[in-house]
PDB file of C-alpha atoms in Angstrom:
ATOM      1  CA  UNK F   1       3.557 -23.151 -10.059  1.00 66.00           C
ATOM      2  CA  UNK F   2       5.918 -20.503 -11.316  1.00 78.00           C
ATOM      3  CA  UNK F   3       7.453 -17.095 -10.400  1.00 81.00           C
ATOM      4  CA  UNK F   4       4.593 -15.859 -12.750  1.00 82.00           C
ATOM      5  CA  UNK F   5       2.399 -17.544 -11.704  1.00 85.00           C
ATOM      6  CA  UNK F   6       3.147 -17.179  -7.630  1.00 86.00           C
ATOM      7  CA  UNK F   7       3.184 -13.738  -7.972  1.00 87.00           C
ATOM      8  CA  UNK F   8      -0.165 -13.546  -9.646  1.00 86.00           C
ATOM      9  CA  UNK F   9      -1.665 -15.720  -6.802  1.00 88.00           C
ATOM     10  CA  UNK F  10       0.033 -13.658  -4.247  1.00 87.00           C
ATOM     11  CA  UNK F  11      -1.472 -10.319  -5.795  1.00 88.00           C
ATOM     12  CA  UNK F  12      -4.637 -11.949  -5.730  1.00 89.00           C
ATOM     13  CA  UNK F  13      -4.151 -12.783  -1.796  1.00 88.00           C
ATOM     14  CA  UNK F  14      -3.047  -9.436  -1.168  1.00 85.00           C
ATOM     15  CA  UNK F  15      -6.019  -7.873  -2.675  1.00 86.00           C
ATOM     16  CA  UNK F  16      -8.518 -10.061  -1.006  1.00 84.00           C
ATOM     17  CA  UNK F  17      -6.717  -9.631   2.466  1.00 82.00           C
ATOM     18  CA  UNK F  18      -5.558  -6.160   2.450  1.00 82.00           C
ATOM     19  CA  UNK F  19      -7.792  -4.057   0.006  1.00 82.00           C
ATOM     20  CA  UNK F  20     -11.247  -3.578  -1.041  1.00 81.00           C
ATOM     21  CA  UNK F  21     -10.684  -5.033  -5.022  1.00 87.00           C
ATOM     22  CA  UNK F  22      -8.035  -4.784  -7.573  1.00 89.00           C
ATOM     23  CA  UNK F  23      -8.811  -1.174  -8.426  1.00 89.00           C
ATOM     24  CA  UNK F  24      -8.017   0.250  -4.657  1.00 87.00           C
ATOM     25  CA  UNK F  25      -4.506  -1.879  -5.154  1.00 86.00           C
ATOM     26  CA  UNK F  26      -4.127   0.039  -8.487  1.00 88.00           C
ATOM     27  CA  UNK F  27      -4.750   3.107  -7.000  1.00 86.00           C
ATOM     28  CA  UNK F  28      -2.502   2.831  -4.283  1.00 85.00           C
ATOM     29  CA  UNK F  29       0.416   1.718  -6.026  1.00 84.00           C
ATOM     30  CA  UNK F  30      -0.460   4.865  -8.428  1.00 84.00           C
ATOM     31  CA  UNK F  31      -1.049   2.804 -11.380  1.00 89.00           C
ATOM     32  CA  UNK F  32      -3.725   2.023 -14.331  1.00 92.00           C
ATOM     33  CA  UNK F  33      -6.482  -0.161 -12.491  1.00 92.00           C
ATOM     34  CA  UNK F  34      -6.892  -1.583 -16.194  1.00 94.00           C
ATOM     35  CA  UNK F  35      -3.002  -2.749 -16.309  1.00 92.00           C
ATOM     36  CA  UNK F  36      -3.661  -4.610 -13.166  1.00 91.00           C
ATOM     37  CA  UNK F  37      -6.877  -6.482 -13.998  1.00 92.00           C
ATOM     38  CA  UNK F  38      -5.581  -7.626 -17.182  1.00 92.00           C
ATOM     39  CA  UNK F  39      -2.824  -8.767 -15.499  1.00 90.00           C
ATOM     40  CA  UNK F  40      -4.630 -10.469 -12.892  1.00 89.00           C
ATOM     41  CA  UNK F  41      -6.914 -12.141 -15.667  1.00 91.00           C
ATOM     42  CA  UNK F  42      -4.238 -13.211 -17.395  1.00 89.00           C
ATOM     43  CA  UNK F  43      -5.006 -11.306 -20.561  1.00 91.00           C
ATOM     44  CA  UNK F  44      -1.376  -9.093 -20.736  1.00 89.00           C
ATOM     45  CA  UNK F  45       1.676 -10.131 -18.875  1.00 88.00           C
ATOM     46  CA  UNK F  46       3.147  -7.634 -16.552  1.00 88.00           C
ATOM     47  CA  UNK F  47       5.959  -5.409 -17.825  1.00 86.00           C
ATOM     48  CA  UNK F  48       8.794  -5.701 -15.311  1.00 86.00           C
ATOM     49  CA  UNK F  49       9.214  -2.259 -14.373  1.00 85.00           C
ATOM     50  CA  UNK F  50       5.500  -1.851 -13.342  1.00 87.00           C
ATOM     51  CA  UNK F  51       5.204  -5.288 -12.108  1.00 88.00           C
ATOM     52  CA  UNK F  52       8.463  -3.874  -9.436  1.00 85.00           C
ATOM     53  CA  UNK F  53       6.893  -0.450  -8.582  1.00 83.00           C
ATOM     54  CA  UNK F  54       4.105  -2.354  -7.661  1.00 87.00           C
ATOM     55  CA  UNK F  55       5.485  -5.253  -5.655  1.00 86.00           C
ATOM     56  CA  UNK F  56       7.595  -2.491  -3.702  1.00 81.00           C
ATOM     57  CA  UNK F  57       4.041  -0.346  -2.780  1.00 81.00           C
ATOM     58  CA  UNK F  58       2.960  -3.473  -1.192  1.00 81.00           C
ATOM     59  CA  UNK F  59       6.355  -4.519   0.566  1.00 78.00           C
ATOM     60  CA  UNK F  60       6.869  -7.897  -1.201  1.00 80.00           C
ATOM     61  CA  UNK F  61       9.923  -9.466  -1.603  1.00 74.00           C
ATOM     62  CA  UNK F  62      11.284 -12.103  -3.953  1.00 75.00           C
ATOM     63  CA  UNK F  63      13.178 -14.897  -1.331  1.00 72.00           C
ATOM     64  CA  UNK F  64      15.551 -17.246  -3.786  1.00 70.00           C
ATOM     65  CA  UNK F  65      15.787 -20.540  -2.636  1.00 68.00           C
ATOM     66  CA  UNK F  66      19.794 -20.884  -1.835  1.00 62.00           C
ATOM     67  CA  UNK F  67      19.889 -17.991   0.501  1.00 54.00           C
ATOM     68  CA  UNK F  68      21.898 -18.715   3.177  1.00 55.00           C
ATOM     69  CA  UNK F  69      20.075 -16.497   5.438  1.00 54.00           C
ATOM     70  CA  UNK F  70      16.734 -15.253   4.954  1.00 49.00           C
ATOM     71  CA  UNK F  71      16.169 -11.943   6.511  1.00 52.00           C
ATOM     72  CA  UNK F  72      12.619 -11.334   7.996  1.00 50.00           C
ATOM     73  CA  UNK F  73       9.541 -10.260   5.850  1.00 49.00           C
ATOM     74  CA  UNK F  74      10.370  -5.915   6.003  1.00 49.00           C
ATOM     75  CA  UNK F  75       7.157  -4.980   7.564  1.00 51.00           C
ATOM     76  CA  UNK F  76       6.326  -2.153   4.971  1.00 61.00           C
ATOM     77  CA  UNK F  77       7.474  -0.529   1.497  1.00 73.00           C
ATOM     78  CA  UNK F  78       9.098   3.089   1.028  1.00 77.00           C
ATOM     79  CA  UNK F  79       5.485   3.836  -0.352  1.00 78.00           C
ATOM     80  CA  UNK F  80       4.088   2.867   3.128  1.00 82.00           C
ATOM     81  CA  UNK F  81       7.141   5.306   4.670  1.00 84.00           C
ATOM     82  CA  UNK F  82       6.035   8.254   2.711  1.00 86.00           C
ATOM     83  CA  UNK F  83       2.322   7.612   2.890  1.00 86.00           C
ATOM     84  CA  UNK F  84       2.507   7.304   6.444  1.00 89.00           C
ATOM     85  CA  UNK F  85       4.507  10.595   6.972  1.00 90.00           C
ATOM     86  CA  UNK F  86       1.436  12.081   4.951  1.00 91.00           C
ATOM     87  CA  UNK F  87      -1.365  11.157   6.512  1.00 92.00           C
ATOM     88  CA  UNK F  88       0.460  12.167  10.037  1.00 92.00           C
ATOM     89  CA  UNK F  89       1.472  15.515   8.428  1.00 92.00           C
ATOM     90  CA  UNK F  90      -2.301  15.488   7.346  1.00 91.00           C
ATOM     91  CA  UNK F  91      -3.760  14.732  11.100  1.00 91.00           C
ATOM     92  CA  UNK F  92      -1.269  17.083  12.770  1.00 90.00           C
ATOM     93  CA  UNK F  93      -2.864  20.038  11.051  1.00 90.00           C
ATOM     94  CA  UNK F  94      -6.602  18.913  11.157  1.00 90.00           C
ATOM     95  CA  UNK F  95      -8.929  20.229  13.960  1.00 87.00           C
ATOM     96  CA  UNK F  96      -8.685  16.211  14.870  1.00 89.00           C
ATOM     97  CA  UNK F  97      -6.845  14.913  17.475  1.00 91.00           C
ATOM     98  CA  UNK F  98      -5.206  11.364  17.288  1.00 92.00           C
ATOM     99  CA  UNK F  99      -7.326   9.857  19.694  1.00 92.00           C
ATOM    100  CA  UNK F 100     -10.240  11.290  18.027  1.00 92.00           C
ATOM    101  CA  UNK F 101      -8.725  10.121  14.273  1.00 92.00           C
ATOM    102  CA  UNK F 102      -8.810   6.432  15.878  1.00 91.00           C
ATOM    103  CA  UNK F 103     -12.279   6.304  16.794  1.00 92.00           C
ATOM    104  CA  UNK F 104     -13.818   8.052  13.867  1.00 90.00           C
ATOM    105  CA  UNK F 105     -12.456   5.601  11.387  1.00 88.00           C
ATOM    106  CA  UNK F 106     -13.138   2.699  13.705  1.00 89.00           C
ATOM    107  CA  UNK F 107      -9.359   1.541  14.974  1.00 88.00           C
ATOM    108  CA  UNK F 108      -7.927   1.663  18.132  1.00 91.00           C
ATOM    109  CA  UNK F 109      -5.368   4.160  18.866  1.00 91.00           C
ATOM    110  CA  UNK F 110      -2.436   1.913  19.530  1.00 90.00           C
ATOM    111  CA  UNK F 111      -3.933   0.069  16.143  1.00 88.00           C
ATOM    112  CA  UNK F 112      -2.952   3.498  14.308  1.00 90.00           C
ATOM    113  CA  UNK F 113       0.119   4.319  16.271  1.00 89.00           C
ATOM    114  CA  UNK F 114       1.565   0.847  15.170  1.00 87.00           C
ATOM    115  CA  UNK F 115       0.405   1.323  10.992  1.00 86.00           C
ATOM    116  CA  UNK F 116       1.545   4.966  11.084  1.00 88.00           C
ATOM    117  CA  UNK F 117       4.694   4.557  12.932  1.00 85.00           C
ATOM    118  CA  UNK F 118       6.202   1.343  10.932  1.00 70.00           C
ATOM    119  CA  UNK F 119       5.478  -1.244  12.576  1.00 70.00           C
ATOM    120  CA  UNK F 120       2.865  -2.669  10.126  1.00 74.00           C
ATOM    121  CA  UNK F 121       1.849  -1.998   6.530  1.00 78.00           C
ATOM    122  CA  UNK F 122      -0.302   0.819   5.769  1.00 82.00           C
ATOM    123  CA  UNK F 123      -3.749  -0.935   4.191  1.00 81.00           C
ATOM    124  CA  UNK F 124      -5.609   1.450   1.652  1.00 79.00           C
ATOM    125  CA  UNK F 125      -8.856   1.649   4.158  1.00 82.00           C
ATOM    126  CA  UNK F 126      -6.439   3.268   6.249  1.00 87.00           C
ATOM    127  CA  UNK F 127      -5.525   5.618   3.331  1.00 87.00           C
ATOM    128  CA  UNK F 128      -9.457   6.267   2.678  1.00 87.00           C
ATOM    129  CA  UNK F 129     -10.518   6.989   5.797  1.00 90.00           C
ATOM    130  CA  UNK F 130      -8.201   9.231   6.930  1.00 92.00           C
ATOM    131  CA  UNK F 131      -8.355  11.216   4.183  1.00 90.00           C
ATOM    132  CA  UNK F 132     -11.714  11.768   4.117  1.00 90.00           C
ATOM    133  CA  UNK F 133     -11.678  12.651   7.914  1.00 91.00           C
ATOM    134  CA  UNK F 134      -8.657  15.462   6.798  1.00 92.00           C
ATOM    135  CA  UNK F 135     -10.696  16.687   3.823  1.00 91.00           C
ATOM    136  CA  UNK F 136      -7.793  15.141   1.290  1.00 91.00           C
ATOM    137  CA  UNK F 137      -8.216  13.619  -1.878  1.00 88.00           C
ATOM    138  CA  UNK F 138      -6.862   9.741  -1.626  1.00 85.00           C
ATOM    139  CA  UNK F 139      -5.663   9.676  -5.492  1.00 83.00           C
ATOM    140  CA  UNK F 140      -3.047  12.853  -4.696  1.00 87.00           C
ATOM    141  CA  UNK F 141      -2.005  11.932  -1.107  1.00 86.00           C
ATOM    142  CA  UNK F 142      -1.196   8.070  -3.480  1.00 82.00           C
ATOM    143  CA  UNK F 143       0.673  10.854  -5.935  1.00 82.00           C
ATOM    144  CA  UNK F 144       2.550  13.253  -3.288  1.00 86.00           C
ATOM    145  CA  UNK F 145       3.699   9.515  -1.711  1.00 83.00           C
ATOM    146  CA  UNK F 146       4.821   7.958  -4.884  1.00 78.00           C
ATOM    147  CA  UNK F 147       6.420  11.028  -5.326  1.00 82.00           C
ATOM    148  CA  UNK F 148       8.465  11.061  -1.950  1.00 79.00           C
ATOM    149  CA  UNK F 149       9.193   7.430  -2.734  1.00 72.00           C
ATOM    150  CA  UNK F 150      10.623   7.985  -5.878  1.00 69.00           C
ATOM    151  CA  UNK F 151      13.025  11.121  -4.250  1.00 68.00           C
ATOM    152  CA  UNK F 152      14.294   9.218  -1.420  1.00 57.00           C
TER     153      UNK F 152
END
């Protein structure tokens, strides 16, 4: 295969592994679920720009082949960073503790520490759930993120 076609495979994986179908992806890389399906179903061919924005919400990486060193995977994308800083903002002034956060949306507490803190990626369930816990609409805590991204 490809660079086209790797990277199409690979979005595929990532949506199967890390969210719940290709719109969720869409909407957390604050783009047009439509652009991404057609992409995915080979019916348009990604425009570079948006193809990049996207790649960076999900913390890929292109890795060419005569590096002389290849640095580890980076565990998350300056999306994840601002989302993160969000939803923390977003649980510090809810009536929820952290603890409490944890085990109403099913995860341990170390689970969240790790995903919220940088150690890991921050998967769109995540996202979901915690925003419905802190009364916040998904689609504009995706926006305000995309936005700190974008001014950092």
């Amino acid at each position: 295969m490809g660079i086209y076609e790797d990277t199409l495979e690979g979005l595929r994986q990532t949506i199967v592994k890390r969210f719940s179908s290709a719109r969720a992806l869409a909407e957390y890389a604050d783009m047009n679920p439509v652009t991404l399906t057609r992409w995915l179903a080979e019916q348009r061919a990604p425009d570079f720009e948006k193809l990049s924005h996207l790649l960076d919400a999900i913390g890929a990486r292109i890795v060419f082949s005569d590096a002389e060193e290849i640095e580890p995977a980076r565990p998350r994308s300056a999306f994840d960073v601002a989302i993160a800083k969000i939803l923390l903002e977003d649980i510090e002034y809810s009536d929820i503790s952290f603890s409490d956060m944890a085990r109403s949306i099913g995860r341990k507490e170390e689970e969240l520490k790790k995903i919220l803190s940088g150690e890991e990626p921050v998967p769109a369930e995540i996202v979901y759930q915690i925003c419905n816990q802190t009364d916040q609409n998904p689609k504009i805590v995706m926006k305000k993120a995309a936005a700190k991204q974008k001014g950092s």
